[in-house]
CSV table of N, CA, C and O in Angstrom, one decimal:
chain,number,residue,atom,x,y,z
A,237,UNK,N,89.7,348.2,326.6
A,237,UNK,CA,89.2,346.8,326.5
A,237,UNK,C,87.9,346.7,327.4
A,237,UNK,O,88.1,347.1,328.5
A,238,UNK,N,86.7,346.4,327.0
A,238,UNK,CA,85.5,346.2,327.2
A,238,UNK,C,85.5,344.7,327.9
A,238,UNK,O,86.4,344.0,327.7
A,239,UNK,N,84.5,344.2,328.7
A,239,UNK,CA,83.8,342.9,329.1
A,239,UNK,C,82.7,342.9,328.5
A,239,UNK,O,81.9,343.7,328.9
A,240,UNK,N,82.4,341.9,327.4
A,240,UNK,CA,81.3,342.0,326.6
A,240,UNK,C,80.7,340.4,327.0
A,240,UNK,O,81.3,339.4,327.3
A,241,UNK,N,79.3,340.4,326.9
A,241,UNK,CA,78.8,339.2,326.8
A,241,UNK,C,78.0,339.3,325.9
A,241,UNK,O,77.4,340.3,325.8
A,242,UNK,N,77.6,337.8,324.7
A,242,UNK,CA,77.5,337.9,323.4
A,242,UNK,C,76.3,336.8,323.2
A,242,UNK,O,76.7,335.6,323.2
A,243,UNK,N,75.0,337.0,323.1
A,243,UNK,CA,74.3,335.9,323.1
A,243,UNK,C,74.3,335.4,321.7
A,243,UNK,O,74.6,336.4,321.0
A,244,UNK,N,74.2,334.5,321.1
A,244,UNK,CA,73.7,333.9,319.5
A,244,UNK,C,74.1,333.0,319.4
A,244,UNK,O,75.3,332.6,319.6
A,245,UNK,N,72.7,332.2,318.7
A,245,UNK,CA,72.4,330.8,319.1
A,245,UNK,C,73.1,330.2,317.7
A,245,UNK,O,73.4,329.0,317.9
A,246,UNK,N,73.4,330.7,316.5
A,246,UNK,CA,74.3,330.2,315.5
A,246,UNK,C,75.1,330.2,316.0
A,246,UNK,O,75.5,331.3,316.1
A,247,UNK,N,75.9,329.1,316.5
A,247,UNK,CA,77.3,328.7,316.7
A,247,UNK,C,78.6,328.9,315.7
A,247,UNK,O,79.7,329.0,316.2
A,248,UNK,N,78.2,329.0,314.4
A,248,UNK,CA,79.5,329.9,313.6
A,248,UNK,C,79.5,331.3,313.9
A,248,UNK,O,80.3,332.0,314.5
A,249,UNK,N,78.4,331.8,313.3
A,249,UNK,CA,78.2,333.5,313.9
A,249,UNK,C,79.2,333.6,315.2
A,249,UNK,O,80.3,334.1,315.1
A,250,UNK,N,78.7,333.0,316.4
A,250,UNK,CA,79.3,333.4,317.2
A,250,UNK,C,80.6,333.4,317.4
A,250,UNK,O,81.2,334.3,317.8
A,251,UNK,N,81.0,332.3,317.2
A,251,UNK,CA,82.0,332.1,316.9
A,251,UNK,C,82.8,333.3,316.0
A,251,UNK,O,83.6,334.0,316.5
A,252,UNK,N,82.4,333.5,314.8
A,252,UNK,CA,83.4,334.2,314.4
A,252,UNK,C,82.9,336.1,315.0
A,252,UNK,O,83.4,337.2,314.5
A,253,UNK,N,81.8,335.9,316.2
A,253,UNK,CA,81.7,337.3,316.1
A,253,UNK,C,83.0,337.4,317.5
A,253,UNK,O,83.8,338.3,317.7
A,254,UNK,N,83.1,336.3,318.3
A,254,UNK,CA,83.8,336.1,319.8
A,254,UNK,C,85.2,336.4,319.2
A,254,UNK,O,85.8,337.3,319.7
A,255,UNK,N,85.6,335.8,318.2
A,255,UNK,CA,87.3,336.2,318.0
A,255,UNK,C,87.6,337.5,317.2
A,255,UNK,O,88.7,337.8,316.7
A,256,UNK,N,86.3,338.2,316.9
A,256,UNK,CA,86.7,339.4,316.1
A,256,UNK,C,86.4,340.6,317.2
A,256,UNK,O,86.7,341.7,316.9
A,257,UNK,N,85.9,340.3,318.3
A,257,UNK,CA,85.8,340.9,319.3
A,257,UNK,C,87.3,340.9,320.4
A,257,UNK,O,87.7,342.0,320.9
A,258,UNK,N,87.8,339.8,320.6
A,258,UNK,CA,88.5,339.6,321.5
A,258,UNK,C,89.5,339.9,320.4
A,258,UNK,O,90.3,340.4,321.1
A,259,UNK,N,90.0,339.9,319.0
A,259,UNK,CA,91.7,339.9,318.2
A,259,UNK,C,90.9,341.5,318.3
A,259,UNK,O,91.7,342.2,317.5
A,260,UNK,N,90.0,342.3,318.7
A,260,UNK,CA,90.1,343.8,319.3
A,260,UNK,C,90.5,344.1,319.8
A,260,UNK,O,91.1,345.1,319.8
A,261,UNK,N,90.5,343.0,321.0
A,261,UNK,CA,91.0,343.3,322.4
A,261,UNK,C,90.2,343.4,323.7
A,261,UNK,O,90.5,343.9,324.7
A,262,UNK,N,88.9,342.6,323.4
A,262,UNK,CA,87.8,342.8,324.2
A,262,UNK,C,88.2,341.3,325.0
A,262,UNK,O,89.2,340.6,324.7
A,263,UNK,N,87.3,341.2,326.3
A,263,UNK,CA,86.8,340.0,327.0
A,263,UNK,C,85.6,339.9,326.7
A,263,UNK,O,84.7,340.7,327.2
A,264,UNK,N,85.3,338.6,325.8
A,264,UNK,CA,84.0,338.0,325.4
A,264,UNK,C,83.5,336.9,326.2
A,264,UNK,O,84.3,335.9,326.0
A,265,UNK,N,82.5,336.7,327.0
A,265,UNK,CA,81.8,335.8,327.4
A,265,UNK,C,80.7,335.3,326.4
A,265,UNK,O,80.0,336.2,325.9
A,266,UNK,N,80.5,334.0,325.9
A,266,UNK,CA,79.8,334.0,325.2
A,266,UNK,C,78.6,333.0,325.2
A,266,UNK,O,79.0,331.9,325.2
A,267,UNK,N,77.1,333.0,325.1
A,267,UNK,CA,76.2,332.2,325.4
A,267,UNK,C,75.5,331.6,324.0
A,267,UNK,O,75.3,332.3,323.0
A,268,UNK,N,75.1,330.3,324.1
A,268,UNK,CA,74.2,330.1,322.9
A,268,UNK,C,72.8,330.4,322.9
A,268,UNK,O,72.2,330.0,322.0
A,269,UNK,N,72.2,331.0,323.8
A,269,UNK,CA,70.5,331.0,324.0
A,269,UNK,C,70.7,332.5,325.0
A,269,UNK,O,71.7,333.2,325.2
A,270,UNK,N,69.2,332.5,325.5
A,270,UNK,CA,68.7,333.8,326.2
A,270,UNK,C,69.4,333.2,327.4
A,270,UNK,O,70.5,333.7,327.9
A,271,UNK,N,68.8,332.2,328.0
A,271,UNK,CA,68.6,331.7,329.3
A,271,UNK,C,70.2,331.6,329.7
A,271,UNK,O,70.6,332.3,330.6
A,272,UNK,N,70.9,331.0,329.2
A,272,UNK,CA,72.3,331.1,329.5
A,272,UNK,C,72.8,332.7,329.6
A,272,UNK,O,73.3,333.1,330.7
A,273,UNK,N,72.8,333.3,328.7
A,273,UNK,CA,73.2,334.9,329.2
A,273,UNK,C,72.3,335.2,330.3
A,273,UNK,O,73.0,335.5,331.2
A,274,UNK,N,71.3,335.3,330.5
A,274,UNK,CA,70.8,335.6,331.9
A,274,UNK,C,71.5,334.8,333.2
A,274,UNK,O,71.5,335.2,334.4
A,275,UNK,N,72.1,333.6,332.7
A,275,UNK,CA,72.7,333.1,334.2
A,275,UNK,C,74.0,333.6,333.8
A,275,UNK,O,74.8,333.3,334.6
A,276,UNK,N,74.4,334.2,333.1
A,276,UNK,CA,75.7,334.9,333.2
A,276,UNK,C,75.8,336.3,333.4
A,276,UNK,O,76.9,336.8,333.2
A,277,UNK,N,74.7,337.3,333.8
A,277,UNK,CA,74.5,338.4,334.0
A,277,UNK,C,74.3,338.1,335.6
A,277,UNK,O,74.4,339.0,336.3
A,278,UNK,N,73.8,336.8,336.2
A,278,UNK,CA,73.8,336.9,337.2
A,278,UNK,C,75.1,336.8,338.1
A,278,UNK,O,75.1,337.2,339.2
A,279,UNK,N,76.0,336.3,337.4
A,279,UNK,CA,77.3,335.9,338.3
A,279,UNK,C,78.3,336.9,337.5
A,279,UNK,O,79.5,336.6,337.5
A,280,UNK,N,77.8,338.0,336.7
A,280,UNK,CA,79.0,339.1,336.8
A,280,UNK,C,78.6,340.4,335.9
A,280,UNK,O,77.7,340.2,335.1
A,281,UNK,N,78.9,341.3,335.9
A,281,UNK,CA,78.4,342.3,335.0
A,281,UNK,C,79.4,342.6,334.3
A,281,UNK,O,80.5,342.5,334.6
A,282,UNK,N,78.7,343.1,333.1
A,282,UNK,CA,79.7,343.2,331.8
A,282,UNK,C,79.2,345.0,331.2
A,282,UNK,O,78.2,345.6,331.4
A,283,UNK,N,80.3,345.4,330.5
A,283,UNK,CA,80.3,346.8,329.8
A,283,UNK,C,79.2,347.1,328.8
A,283,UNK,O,78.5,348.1,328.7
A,284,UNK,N,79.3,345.7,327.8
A,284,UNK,CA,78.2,345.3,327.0
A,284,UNK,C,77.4,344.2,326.6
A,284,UNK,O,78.1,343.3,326.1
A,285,UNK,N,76.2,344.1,326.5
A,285,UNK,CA,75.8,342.9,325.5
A,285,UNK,C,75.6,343.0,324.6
A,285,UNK,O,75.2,344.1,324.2
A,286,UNK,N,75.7,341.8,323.7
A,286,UNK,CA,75.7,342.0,322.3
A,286,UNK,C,74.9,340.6,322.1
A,286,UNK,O,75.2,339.5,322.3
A,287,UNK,N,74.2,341.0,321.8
A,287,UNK,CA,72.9,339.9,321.6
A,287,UNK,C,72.0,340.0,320.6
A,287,UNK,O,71.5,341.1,320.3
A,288,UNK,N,71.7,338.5,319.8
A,288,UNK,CA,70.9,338.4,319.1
A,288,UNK,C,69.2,338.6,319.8
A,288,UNK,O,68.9,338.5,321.0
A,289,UNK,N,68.4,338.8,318.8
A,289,UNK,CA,66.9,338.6,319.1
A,289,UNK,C,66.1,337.4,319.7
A,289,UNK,O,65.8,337.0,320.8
A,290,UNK,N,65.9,336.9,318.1
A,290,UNK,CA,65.6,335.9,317.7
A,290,UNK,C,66.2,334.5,318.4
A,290,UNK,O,66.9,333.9,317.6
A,291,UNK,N,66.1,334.0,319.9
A,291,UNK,CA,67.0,332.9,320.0
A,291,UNK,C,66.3,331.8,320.7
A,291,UNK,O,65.2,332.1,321.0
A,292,UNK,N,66.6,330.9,320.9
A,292,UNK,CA,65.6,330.1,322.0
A,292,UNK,C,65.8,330.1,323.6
A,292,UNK,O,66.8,330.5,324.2
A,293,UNK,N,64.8,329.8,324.0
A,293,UNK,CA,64.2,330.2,325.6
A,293,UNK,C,64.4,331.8,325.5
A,293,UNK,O,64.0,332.5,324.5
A,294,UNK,N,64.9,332.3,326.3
A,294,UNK,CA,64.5,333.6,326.1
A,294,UNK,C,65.2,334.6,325.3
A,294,UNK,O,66.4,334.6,325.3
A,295,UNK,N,64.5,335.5,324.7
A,295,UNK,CA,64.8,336.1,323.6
A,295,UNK,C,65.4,337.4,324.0
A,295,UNK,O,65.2,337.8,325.2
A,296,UNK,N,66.3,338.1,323.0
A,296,UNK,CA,67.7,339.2,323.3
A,296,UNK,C,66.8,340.2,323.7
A,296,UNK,O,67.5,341.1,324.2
A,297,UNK,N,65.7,340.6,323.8
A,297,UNK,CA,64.8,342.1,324.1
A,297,UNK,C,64.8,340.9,325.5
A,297,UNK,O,65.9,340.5,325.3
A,298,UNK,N,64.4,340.1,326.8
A,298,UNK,CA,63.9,339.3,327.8
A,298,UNK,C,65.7,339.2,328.1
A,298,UNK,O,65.9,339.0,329.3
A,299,UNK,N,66.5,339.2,327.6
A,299,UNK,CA,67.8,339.6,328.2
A,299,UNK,C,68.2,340.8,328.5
A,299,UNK,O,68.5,341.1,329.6
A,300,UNK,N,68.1,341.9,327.3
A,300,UNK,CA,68.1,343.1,327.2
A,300,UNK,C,67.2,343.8,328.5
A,300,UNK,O,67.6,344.9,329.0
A,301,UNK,N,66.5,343.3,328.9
A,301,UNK,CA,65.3,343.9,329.9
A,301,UNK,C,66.4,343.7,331.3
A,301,UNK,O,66.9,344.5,332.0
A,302,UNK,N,66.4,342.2,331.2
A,302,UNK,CA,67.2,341.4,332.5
A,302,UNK,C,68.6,342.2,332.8
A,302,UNK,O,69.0,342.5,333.9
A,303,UNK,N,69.4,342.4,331.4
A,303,UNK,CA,70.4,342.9,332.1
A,303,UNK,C,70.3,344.8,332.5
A,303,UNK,O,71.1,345.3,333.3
A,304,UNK,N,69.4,345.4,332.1
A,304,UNK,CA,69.3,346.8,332.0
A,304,UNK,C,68.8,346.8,334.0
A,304,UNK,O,69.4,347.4,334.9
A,305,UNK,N,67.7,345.9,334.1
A,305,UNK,CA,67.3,345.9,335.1
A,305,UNK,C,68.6,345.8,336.3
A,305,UNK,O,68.7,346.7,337.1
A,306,UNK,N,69.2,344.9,336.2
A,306,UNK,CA,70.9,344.7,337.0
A,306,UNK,C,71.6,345.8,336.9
A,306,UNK,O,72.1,346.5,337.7
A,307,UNK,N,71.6,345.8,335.9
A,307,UNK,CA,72.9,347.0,335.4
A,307,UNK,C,72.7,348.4,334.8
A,307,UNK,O,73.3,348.6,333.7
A,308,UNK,N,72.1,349.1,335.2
A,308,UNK,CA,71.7,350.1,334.3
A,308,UNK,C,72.5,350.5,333.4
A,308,UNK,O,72.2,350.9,332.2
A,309,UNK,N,73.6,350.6,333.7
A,309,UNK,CA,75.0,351.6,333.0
A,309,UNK,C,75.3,350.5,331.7
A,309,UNK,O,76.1,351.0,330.8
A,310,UNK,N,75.1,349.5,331.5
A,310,UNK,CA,75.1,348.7,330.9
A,310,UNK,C,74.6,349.1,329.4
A,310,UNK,O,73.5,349.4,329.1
A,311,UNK,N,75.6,348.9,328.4
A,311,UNK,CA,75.4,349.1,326.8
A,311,UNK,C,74.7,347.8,326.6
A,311,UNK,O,74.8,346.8,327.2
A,312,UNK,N,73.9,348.2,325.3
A,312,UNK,CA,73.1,347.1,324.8
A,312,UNK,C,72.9,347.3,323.6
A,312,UNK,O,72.2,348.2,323.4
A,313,UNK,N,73.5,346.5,322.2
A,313,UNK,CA,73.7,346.0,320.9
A,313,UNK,C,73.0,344.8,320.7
A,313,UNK,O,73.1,343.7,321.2
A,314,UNK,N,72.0,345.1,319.8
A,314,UNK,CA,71.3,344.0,319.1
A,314,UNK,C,72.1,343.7,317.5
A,314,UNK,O,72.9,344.4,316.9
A,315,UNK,N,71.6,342.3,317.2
A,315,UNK,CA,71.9,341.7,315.9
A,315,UNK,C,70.8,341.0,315.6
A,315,UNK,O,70.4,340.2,316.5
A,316,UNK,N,70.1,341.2,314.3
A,316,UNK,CA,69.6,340.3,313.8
A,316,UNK,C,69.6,340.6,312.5
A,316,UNK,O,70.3,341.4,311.8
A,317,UNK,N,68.1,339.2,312.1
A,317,UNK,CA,67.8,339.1,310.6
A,317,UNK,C,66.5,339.5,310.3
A,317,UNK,O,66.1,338.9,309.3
A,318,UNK,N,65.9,340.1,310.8
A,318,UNK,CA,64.9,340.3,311.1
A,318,UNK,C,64.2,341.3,311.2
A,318,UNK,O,64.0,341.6,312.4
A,319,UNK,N,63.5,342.4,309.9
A,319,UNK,CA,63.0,344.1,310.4
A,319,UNK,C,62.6,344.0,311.3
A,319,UNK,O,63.2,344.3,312.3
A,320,UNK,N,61.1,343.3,311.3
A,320,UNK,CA,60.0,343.8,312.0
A,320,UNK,C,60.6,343.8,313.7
A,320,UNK,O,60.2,344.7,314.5
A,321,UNK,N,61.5,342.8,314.1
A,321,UNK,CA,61.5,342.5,315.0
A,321,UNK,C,62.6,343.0,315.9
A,321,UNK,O,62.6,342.8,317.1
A,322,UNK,N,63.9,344.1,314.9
A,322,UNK,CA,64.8,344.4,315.1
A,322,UNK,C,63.7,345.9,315.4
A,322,UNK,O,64.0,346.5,316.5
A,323,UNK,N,62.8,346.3,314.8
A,323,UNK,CA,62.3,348.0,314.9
A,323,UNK,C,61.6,347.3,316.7
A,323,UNK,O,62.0,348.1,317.6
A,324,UNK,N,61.0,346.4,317.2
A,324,UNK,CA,60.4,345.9,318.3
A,324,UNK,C,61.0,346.2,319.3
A,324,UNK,O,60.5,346.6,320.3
A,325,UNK,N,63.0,345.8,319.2
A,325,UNK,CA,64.1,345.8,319.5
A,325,UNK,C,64.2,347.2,320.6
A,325,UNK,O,64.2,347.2,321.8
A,326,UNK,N,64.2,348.3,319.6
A,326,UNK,CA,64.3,349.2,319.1
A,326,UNK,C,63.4,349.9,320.4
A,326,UNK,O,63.8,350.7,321.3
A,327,UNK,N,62.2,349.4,320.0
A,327,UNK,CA,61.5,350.3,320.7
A,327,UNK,C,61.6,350.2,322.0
A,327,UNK,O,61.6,351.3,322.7
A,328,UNK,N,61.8,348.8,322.6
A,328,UNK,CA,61.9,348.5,324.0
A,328,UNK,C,63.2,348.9,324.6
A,328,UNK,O,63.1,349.5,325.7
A,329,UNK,N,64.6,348.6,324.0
A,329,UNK,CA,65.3,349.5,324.5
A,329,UNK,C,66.0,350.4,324.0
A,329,UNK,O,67.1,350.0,323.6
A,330,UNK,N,65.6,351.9,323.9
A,330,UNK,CA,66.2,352.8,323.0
A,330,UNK,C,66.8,353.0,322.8
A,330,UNK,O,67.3,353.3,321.7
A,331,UNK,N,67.6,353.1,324.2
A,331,UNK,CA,69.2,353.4,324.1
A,331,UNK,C,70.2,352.7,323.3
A,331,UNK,O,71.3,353.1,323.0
A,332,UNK,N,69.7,351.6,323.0
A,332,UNK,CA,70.6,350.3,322.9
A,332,UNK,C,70.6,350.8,321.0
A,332,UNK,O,69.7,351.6,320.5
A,333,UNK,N,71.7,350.1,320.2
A,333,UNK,CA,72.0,350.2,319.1
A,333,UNK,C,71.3,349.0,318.6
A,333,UNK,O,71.1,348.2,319.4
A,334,UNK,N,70.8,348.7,317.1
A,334,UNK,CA,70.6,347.7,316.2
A,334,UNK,C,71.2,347.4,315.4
A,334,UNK,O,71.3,348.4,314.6
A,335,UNK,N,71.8,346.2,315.0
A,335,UNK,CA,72.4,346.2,313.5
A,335,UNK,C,71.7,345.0,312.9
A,335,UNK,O,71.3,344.0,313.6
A,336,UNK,N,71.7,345.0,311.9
A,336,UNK,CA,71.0,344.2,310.6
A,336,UNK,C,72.4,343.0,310.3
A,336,UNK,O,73.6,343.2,310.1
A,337,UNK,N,71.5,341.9,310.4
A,337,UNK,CA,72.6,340.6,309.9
A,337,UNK,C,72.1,340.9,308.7
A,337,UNK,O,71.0,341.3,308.3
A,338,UNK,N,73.2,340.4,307.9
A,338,UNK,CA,74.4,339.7,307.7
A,338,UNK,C,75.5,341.5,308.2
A,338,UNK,O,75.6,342.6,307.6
A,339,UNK,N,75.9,341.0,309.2
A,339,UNK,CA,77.0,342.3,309.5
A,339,UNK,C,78.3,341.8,309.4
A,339,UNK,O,78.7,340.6,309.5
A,340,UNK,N,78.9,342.6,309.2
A,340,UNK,CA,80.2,342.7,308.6
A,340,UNK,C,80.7,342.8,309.8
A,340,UNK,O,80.3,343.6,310.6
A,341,UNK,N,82.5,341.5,310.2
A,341,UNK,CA,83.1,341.7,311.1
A,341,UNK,C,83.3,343.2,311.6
A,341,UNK,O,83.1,343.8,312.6
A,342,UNK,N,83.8,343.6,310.6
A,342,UNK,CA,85.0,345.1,311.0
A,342,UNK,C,84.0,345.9,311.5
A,342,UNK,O,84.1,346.3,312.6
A,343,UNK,N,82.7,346.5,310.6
A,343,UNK,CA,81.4,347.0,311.2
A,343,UNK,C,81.1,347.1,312.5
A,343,UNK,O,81.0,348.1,313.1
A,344,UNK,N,80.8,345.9,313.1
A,344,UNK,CA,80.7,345.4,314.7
A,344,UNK,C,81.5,345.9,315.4
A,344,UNK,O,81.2,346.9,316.2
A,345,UNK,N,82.8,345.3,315.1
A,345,UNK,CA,83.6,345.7,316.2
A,345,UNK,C,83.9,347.5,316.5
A,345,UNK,O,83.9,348.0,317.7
A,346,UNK,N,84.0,348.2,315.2
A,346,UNK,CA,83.6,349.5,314.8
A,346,UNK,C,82.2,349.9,316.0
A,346,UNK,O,82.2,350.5,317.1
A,347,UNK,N,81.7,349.6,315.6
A,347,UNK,CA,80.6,349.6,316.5
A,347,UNK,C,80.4,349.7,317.6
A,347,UNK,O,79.7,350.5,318.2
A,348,UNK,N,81.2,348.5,318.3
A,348,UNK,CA,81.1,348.1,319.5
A,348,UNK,C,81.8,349.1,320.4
A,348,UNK,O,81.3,349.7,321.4
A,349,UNK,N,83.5,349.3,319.4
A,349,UNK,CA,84.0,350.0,320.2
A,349,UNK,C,83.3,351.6,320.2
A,349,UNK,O,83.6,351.9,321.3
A,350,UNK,N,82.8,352.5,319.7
A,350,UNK,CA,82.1,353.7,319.6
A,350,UNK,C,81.4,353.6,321.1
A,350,UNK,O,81.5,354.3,322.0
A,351,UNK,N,80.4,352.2,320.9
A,351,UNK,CA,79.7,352.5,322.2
A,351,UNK,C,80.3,352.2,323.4
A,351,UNK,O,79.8,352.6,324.5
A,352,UNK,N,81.0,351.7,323.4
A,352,UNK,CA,82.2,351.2,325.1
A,352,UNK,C,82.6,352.8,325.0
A,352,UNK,O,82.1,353.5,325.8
A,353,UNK,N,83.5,353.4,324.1
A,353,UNK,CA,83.8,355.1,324.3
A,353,UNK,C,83.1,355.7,324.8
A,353,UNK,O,83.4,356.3,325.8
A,354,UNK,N,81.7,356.0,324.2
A,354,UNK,CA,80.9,356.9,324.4
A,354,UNK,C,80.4,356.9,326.1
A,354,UNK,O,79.6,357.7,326.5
């Protein structure tokens, strides 16, 4: 079981990404914008984020920075809809995985869990 924190500002998305994460077996914290996950990286650290790009106030690469900076050991999963912006993703944090929306529940969590193992 992972502590994951989940930025995305679509409130169904999240929604349905928060209970396919947790009927995994994860603890999901979950934020609608950038700025909110950064005040939640301040008051605890988490195994992974799973964050959109594309969000308002600050954006999942400006969280991705924030939480790497705190936490180095810290996994980092992007989601979007978006090439150009997911390859930008990419570049800034390498380590970190990308996936292309529209993603498939089972996919993610597949996903997720590979990187909490590894």
């Amino acid at each position: 079981m992972a502590s994951i924190l989940l930025a995305e500002d679509d409130s169904s998305l999240r929604g349905f990404l928060k209970r396919a994460l947790e009927r995994a077996g994860h603890d999901v914290i979950d934020c609608e914008n950038g700025d909110d996950a950064i005040v939640a990286l301040e008051q605890t650290g988490f195994d992974l984020l799973l964050t959109d790009i594309v969000m308002p106030g600050a954006d999942g690469i400006e969280v991705a920075r924030n939480a790497s900076a705190r936490y180095p050991d810290m996994k980092i999963m992007f989601i979007s809809g978006f090439a150009a912006v997911a390859l930008t993703a990419a570049q800034a944090a390498p380590q970190a995985k990308v996936l292309a929306k529209p993603v498939h529940l089972k996919d993610l969590v597949d996903e997720v869990d590979k990187m909490i193992a590894a």
